[in-house]
Short mmCIF file of C-alpha atoms in Angstrom, two decimals:
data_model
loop_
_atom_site.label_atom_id
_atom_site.label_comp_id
_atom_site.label_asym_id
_atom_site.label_seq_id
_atom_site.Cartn_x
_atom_site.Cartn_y
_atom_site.Cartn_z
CA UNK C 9 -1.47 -9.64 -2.24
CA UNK C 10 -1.47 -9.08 -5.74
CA UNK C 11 -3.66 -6.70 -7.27
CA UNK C 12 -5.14 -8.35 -10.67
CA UNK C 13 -7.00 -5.82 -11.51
CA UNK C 14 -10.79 -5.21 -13.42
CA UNK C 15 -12.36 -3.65 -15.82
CA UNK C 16 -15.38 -3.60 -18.67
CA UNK C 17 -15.94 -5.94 -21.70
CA UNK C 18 -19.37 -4.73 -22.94
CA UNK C 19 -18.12 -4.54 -25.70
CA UNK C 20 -15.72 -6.75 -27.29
CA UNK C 21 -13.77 -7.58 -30.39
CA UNK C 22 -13.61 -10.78 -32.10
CA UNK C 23 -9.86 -11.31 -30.74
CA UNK C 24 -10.58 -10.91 -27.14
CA UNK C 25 -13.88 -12.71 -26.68
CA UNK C 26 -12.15 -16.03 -26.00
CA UNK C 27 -9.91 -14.37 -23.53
CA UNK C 28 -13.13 -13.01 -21.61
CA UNK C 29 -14.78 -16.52 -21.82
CA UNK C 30 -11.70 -18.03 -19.43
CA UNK C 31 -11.57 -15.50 -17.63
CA UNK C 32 -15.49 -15.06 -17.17
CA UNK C 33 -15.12 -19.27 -15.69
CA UNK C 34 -12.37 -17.77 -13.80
CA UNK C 35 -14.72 -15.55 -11.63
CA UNK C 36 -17.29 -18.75 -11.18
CA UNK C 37 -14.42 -21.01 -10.08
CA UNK C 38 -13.77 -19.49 -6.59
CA UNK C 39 -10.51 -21.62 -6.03
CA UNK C 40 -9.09 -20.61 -9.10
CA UNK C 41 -10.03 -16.81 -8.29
CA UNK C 42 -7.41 -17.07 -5.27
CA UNK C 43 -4.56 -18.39 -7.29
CA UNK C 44 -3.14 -15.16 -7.52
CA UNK C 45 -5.20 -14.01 -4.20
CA UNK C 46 -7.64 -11.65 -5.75
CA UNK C 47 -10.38 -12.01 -8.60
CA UNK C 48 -8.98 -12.58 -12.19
CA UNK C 49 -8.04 -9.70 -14.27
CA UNK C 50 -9.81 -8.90 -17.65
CA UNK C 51 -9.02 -6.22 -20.23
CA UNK C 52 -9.86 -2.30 -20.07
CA UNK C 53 -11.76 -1.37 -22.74
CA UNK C 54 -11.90 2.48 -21.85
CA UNK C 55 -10.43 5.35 -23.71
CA UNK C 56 -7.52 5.21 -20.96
CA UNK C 57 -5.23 7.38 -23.56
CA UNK C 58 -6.76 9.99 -22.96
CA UNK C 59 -7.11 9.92 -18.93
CA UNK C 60 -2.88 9.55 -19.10
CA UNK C 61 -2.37 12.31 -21.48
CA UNK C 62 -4.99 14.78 -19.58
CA UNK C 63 -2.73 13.07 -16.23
CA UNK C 64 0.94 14.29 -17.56
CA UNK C 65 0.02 17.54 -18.47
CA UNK C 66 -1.62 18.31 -15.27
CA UNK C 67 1.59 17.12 -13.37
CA UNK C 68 3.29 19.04 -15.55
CA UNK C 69 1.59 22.48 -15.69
CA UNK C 70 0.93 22.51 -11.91
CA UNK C 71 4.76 21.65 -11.68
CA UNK C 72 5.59 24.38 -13.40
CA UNK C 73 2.47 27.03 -12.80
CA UNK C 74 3.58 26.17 -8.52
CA UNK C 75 8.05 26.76 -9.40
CA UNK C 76 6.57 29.94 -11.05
CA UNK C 77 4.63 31.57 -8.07
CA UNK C 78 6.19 33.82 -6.11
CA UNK C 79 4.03 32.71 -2.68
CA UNK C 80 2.16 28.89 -2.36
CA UNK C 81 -0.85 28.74 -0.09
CA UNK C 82 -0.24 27.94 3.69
CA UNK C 83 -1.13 24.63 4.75
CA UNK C 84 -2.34 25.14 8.26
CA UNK C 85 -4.28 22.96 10.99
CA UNK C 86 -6.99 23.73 13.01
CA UNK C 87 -7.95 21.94 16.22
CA UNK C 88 -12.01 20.00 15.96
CA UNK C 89 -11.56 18.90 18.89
CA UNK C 90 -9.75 17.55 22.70
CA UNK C 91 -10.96 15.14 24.85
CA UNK C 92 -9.79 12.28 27.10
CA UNK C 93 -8.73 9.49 25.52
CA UNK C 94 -11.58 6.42 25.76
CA UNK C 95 -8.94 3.84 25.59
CA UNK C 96 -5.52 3.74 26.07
CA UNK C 97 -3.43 2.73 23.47
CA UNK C 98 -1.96 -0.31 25.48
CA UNK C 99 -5.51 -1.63 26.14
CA UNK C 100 -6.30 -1.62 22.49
CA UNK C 101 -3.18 -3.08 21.55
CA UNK C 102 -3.45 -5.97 24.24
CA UNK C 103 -7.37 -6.40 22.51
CA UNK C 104 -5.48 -6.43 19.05
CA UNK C 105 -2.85 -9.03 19.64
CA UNK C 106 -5.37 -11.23 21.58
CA UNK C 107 -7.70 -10.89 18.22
CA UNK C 108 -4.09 -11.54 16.50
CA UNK C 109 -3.73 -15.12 18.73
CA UNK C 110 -7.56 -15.93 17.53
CA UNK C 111 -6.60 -15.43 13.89
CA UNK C 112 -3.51 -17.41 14.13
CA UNK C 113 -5.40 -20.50 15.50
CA UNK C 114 -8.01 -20.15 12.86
CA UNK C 115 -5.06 -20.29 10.46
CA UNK C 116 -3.56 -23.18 12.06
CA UNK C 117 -6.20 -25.08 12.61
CA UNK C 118 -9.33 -23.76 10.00
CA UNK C 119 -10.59 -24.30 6.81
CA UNK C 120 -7.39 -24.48 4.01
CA UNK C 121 -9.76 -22.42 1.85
CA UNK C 122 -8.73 -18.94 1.27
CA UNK C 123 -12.25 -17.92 1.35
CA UNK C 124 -13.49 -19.56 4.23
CA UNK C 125 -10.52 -18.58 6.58
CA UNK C 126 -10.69 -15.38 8.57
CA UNK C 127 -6.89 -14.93 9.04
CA UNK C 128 -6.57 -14.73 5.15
CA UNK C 129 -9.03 -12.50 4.09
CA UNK C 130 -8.67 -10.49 7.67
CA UNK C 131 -4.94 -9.55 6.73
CA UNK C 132 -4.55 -9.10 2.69
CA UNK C 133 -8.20 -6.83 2.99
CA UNK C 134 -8.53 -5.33 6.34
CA UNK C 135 -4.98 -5.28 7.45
CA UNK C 136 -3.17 -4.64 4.74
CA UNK C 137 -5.96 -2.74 2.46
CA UNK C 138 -8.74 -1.59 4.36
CA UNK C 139 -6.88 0.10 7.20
CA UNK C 140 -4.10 1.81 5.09
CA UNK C 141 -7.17 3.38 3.07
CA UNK C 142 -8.65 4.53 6.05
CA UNK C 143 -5.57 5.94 7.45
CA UNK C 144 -5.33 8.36 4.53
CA UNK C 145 -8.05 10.09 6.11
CA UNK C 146 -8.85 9.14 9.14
CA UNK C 147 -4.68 9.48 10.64
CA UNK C 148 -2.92 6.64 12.10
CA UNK C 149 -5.50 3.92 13.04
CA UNK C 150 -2.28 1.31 12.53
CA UNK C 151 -1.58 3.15 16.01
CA UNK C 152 -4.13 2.28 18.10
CA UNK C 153 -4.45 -1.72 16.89
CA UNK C 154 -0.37 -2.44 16.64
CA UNK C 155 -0.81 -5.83 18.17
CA UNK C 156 3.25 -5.73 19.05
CA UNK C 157 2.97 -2.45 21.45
CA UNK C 158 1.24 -4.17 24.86
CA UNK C 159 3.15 -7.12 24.43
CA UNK C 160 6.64 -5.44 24.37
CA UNK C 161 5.34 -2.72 27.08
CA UNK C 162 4.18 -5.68 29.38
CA UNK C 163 7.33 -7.98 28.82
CA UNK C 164 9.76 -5.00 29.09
CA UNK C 165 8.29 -4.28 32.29
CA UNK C 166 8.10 -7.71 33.69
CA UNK C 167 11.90 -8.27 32.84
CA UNK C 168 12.34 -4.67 34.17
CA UNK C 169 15.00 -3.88 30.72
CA UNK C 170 15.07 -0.09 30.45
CA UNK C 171 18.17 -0.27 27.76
CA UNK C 172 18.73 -1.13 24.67
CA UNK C 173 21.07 -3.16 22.46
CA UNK C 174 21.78 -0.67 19.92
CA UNK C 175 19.57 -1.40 17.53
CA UNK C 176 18.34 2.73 16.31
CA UNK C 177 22.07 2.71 14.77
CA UNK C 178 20.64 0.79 11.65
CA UNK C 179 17.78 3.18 11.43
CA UNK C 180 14.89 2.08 8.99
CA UNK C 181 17.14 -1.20 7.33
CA UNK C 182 15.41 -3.70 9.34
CA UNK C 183 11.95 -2.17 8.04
CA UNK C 184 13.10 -2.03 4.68
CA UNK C 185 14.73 -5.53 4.71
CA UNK C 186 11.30 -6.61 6.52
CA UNK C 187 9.24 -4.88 3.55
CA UNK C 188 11.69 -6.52 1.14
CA UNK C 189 10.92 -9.88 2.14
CA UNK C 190 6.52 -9.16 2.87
CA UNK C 191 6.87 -7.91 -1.27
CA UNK C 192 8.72 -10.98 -2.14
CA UNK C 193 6.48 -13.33 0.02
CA UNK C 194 3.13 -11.37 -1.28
CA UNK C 195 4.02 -11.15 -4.83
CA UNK C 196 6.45 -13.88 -5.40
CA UNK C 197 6.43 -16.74 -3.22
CA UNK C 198 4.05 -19.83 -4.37
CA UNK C 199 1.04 -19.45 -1.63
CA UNK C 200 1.04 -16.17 0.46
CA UNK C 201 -2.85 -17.12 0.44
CA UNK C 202 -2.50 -20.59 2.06
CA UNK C 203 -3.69 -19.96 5.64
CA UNK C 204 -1.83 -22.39 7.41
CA UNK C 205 1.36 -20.68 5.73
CA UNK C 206 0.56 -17.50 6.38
CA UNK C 207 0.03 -18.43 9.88
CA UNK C 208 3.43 -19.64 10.22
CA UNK C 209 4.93 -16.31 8.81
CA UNK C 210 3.17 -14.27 10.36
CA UNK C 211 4.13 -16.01 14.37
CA UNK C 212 7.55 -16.22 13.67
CA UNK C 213 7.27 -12.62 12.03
CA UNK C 214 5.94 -11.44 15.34
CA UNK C 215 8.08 -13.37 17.54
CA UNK C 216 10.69 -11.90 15.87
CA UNK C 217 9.56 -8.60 16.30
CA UNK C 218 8.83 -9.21 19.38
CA UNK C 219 12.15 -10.47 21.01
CA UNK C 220 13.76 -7.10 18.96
CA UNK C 221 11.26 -4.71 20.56
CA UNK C 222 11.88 -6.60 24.35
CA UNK C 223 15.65 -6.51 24.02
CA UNK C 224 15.62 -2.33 21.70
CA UNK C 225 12.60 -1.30 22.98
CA UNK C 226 9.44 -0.15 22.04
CA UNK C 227 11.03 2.69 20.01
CA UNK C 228 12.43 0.18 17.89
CA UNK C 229 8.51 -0.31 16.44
CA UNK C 230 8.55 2.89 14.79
CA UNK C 231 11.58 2.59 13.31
CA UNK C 232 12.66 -0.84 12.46
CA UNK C 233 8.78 -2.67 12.29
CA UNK C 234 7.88 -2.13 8.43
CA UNK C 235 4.05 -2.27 8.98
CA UNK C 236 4.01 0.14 11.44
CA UNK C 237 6.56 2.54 9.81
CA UNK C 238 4.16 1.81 6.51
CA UNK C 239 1.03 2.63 7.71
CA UNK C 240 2.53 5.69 9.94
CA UNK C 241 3.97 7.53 6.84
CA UNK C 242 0.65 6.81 4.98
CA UNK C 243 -1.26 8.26 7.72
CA UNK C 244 0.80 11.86 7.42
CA UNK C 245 -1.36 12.37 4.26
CA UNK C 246 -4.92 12.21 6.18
CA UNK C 247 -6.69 15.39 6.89
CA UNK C 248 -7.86 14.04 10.00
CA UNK C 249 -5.22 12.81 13.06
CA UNK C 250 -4.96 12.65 16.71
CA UNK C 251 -2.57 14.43 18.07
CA UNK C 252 -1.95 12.66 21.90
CA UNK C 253 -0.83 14.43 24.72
CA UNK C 254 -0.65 12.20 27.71
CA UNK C 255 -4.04 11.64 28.36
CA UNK C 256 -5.68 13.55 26.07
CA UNK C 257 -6.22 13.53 22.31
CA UNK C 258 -6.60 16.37 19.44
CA UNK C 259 -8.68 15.93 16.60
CA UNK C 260 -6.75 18.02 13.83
CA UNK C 261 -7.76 19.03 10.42
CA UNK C 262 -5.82 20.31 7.91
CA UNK C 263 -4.92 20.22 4.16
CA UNK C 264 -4.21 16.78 3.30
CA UNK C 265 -0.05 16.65 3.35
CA UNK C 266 -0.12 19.18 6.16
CA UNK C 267 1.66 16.70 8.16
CA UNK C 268 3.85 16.08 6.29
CA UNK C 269 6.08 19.15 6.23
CA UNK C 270 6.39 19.24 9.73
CA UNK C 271 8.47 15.97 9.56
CA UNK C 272 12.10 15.84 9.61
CA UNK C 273 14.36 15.09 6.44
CA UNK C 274 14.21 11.57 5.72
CA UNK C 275 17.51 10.18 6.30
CA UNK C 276 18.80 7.24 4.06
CA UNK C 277 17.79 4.22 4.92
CA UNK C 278 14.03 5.80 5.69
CA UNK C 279 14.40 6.75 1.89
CA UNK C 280 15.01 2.96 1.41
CA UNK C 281 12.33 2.33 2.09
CA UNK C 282 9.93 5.07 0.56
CA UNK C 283 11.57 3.56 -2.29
CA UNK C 284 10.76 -0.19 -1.81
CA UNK C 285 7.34 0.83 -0.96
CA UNK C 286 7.04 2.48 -4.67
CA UNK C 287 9.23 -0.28 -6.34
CA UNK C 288 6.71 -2.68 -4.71
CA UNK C 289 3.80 -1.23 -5.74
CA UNK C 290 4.68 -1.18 -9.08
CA UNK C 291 6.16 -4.45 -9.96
CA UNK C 292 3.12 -5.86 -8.45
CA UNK C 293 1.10 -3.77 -11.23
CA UNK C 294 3.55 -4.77 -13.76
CA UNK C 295 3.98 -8.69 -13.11
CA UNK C 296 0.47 -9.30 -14.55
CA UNK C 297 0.75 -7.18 -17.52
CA UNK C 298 0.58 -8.43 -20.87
CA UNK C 299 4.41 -7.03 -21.30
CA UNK C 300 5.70 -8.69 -18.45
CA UNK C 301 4.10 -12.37 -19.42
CA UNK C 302 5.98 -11.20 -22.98
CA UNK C 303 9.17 -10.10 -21.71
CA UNK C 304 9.93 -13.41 -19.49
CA UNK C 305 8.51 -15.69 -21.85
CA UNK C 306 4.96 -16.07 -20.75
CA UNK C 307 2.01 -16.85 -22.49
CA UNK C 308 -0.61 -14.47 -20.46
CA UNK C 309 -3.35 -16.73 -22.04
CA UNK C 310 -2.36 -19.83 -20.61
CA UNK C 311 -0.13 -18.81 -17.25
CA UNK C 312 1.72 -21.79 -16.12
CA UNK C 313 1.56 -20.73 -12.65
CA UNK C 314 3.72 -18.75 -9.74
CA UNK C 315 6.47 -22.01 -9.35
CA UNK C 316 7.45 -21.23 -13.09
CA UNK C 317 8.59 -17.68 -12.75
CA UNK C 318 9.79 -17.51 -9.28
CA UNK C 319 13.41 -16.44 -10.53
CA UNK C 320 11.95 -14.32 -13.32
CA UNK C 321 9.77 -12.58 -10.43
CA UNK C 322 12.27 -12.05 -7.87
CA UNK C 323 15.14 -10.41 -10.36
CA UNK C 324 12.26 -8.38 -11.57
CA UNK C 325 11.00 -6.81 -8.19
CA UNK C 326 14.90 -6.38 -6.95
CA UNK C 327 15.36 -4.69 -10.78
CA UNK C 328 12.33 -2.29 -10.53
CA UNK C 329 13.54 -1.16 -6.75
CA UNK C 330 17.11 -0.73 -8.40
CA UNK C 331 15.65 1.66 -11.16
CA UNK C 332 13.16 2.98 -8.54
CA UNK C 333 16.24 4.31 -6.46
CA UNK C 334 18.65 5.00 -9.76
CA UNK C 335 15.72 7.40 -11.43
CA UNK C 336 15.05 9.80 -8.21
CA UNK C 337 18.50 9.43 -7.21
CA UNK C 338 19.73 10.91 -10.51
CA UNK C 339 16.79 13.28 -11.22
CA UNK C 340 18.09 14.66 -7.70
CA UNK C 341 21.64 14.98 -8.70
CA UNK C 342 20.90 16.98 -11.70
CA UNK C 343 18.26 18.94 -9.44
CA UNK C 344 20.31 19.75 -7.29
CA UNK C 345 23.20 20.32 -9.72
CA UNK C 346 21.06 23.14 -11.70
CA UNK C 347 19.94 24.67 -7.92
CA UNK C 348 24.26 24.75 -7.32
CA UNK C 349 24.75 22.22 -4.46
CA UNK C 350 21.36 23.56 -2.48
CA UNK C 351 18.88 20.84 -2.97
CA UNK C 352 18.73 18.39 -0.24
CA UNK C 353 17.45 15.03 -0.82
CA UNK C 354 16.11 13.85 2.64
CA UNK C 355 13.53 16.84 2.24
CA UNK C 356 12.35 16.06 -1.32
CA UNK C 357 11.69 12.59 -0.70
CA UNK C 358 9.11 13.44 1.78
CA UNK C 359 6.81 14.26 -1.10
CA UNK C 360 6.96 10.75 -2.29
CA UNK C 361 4.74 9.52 0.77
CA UNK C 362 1.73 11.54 -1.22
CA UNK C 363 2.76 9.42 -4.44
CA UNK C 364 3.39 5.92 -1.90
CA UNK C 365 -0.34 6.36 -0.28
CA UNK C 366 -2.00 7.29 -3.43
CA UNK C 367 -0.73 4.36 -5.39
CA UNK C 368 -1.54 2.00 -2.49
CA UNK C 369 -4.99 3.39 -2.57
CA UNK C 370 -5.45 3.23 -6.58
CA UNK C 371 -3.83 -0.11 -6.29
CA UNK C 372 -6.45 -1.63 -4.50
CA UNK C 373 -9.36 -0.21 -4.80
CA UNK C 374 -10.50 -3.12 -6.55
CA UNK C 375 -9.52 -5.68 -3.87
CA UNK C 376 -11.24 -3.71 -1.45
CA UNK C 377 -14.57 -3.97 -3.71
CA UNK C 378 -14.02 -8.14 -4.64
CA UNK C 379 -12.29 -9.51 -1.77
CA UNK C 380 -13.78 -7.09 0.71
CA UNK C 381 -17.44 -8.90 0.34
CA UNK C 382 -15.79 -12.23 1.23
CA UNK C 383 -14.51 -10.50 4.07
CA UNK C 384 -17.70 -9.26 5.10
CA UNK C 385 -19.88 -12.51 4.90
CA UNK C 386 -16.84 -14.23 7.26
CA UNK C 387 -17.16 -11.24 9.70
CA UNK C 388 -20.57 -11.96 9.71
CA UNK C 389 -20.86 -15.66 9.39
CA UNK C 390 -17.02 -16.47 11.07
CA UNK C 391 -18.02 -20.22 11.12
CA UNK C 392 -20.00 -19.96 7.93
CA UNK C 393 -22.88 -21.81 9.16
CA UNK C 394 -25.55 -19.43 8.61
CA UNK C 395 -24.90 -17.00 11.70
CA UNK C 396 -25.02 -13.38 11.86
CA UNK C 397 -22.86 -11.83 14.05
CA UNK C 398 -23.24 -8.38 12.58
CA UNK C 399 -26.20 -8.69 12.45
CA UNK C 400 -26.25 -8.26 8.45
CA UNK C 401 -28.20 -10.22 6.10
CA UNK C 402 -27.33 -13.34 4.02
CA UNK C 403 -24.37 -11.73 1.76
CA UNK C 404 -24.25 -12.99 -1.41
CA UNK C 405 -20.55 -12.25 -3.06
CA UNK C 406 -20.74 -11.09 -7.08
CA UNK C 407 -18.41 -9.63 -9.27
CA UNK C 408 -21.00 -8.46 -11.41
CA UNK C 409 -20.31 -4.90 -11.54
CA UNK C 410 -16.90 -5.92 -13.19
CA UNK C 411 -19.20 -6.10 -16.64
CA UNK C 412 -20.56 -2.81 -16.11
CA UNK C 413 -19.73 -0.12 -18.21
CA UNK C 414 -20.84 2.53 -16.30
CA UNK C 415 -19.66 1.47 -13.07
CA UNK C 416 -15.82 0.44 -14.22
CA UNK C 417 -16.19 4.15 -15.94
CA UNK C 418 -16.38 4.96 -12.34
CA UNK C 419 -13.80 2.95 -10.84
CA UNK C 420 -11.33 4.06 -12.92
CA UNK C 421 -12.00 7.45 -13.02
CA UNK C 422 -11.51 7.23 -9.02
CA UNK C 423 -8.39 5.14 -9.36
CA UNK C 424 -7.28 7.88 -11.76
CA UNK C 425 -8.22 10.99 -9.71
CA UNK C 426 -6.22 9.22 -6.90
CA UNK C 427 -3.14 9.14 -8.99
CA UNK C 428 -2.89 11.94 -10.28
CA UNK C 429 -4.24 13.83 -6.93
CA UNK C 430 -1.63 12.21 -5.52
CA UNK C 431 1.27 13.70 -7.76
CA UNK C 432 -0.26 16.98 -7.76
CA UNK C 433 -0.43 16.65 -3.87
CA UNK C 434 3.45 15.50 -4.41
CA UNK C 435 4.45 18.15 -6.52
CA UNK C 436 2.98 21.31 -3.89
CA UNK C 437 4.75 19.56 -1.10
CA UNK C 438 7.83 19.41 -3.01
CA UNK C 439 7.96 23.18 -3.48
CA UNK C 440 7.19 23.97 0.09
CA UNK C 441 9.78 21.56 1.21
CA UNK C 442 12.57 22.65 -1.12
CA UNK C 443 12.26 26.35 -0.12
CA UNK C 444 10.90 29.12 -2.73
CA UNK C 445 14.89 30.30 -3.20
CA UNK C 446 15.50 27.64 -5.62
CA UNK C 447 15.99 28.67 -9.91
CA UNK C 448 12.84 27.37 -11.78
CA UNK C 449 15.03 25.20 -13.91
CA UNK C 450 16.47 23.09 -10.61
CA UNK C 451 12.73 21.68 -10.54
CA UNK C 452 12.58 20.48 -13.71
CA UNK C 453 14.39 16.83 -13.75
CA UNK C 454 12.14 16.50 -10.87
CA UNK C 455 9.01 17.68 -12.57
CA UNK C 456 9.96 15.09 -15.63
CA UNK C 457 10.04 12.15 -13.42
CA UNK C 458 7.27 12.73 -11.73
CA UNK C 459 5.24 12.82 -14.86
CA UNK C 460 6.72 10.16 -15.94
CA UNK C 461 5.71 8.02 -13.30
CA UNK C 462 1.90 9.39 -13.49
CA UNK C 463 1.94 7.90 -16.66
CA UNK C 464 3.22 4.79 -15.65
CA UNK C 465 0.82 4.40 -13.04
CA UNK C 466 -1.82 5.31 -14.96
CA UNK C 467 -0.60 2.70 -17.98
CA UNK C 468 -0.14 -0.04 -15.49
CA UNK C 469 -3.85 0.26 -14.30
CA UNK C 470 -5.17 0.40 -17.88
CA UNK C 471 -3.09 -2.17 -19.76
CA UNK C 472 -3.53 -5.55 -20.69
CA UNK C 473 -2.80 -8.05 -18.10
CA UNK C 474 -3.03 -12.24 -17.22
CA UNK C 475 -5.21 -13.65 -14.45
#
């Protein structure tokens, strides 16, 4: 789902305050709030120059303060606590995909509105926002609620298949060509909020991934299924995780990135995919912007809707994952050229899943806060006809707080802590990953690009953009 963005307009210029009046009727027309799946976007009036300048040269002094040291703190784990596990994970996975079935018929057969349809607001905010966020510090929740993990078990053993076709020769491709095609259908395609079409995705997503995981096996999930190779990578930054041990679980703390270098060198086609998670992320920041209306011929005043730019959209997100790949690819080439042949890339791009889960998180933050109340009141009222199944009070959605000074001063100082925590987080596990026998200068290409792309984050949450 597209993140539109938010911000203050306390107090505005002359030149903008017609711009704020649409988009002000934009927030009290709820149908034209969904056109791009999340509430409209307005302009940040914040000193954000400053917050990107402050950004760069921390990336760049902790870049180059860490390549300096001769010893970098230890990032060690300590066990809270082992018990028995409550609930196995095929039991919760069977309870997810039956939940799954429920939202599919609601999508099917439920209200067409966005906002009154569980299955929509269910997967672009709890699926694909609320649980990633948690992840990041709670470990792999994605784990326990995989609705395709009972269902392959239980057909697998019914058919009694204990081979596979092959399939763990393509490695991560079939994640990364599934991620391709969820960033095209999120970001590009002309109603990823339509229930009834997302319903239809979504089944013959899973029946896909279903007949692949009967006829691979289940190991195929973790390698070829994008959401759960997604959320598993964004977990490995949480300083909380379960560690499982037949029966029994470990509650683990450590720093957050600890697990991170314990993984194994990414191989290519995983780094695919770290890459298409980043490209994504940011052409979904950049579509909106001001620039981008600009650049394809838009008027971000007057947007003449997603059928109009289709083309323009799709070249752009293949473009941005082209100079995603081209950028770290030759940053590592001339990394690796100053360190004389010793820098491998499968290690460095581990650090990226620091930069991938921040982002994510800084992303949408503000989804989480708009689209998360309408979320709520259907959890609470699913048939919206004045029930309470949580037992919560009437919820009444408002996007108030968007007009706040104070409180957008707040939102975007989090959004901005998150970036840039999560390059400085990026930056540390680089050096630990790389080895400390490495010449200071072979971090530097490196070290540029990575405040380079703080910036760009940082701009692309700050700037300009269309509703």
């Amino acid at each position: 789902m597209a993140n539109c963005g938010a911000s203050s307009l306390k107090e505005l210029r002359q030149p903008a305050e017609r711009l704020c009046f649409q988009l002000a009727l934009l927030l009290l027309l709820p149908s034209a709030a969904f056109s791009c799946a999340l509430p409209p976007s307005v302009i940040l009036t914040l000193p954000t120059g400053y917050y990107i300048l402050g950004g760069a040269l921390t990336v760049l002094l902790t870049a180059v303060m860490g390549a300096s040291l001769s010893k970098l703190p230890e990032m060690r784990a300590v066990t809270l606590a082992e018990r028995a596990i409550w609930v196995p994970v095929t039991v919760a996975s069977y309870i997810s995909f039956l939940a799954f079935i429920a939202l599919l018929l609601i999508g099917f057969f439920g209200a067409r509105d966005p906002m009154h349809n569980l299955l929509t607001l269910v997967f672009w905010t709890v699926i694909w926002v609320a649980v990633p966020l948690a992840s990041m510090i709670f470990g792999n929740l994605w784990r326990s609620i995989n609705p395709w993990t009972a269902p392959v078990r239980l057909t697998r053993t019914a058919f009694g298949r204990t081979n596979s076709i092959g399939l763990h020769r393509f490695g991560h491709w079939p994640a990364v060509i599934g991620f391709a095609g969820f960033s095209w259908f999120q970001m590009v395609s002309l109603s990823p909020d339509d229930p009834f079409v997302l319903a239809v995705v979504l089944s013959i997503y899973w029946a896909l991934i279903l007949v692949l995981g009967v006829l691979e096996g289940e190991e195929f999930l973790a390698q070829g299924e994008f959401l759960t190779v997604f959320m598993t990578y964004l977990a490995k930054v949480s300083p909380f995780w379960l560690e499982l041990n037949g029966t029994r679980a470990s509650l683990r703390l450590g720093w957050p990135g600890t697990q991170v270098l314990s993984l194994p060198a990414l191989t290519i086609s995983a780094m695919a995919f770290v890459t298409i998670a980043l490209a994504s992320l940011t052409f979904d920041g950049l579509k909106d912007t001001f620039w981008w209306q600009g650049l394809i011929g838009e008027n971000p005043l007057e947007p003449t809707g997603r059928s109009a730019v289709v083309v323009e959209n799709t070249t752009g997100l293949f473009v941005v994952w082209v100079l995603t790949c081209f950028s770290i690819y030759l940053v590592h080439l001339m990394g690796s050229w100053l360190a004389g042949g010793n820098l491998k890339a499968g290690p460095v791009m581990l650090s990226f899943l620091a930069i991938a889960a921040g982002y994510h998180a800084a992303h949408y933050l503000i989804t989480l806060l708009t689209t998360g109340q309408y979320t709520l009141a259907a959890l609470n009222d699913p048939l919206f006809r004045g029930d309470s199944v949580l037992g919560l009070p009437a919820l009444y959605v408002s996007f108030g707080f968007l007009s706040d000074q104070r409180l957008m001063t707040l939102i975007y100082a989090a959004q901005f802590f998150t970036i840039l925590g999560a390059h400085v987080l990026a930056v540390f596990l680089s050096l630990r990953l790389v080895g400390r026998n490495l010449p200071i200068a072979a971090h530097l290409p490196m070290t540029v690009l990575m405040v380079a792309y703080t910036v760009l984050g940082l701009w692309l949450l700050s700037t300009a953009r269309s509703g």
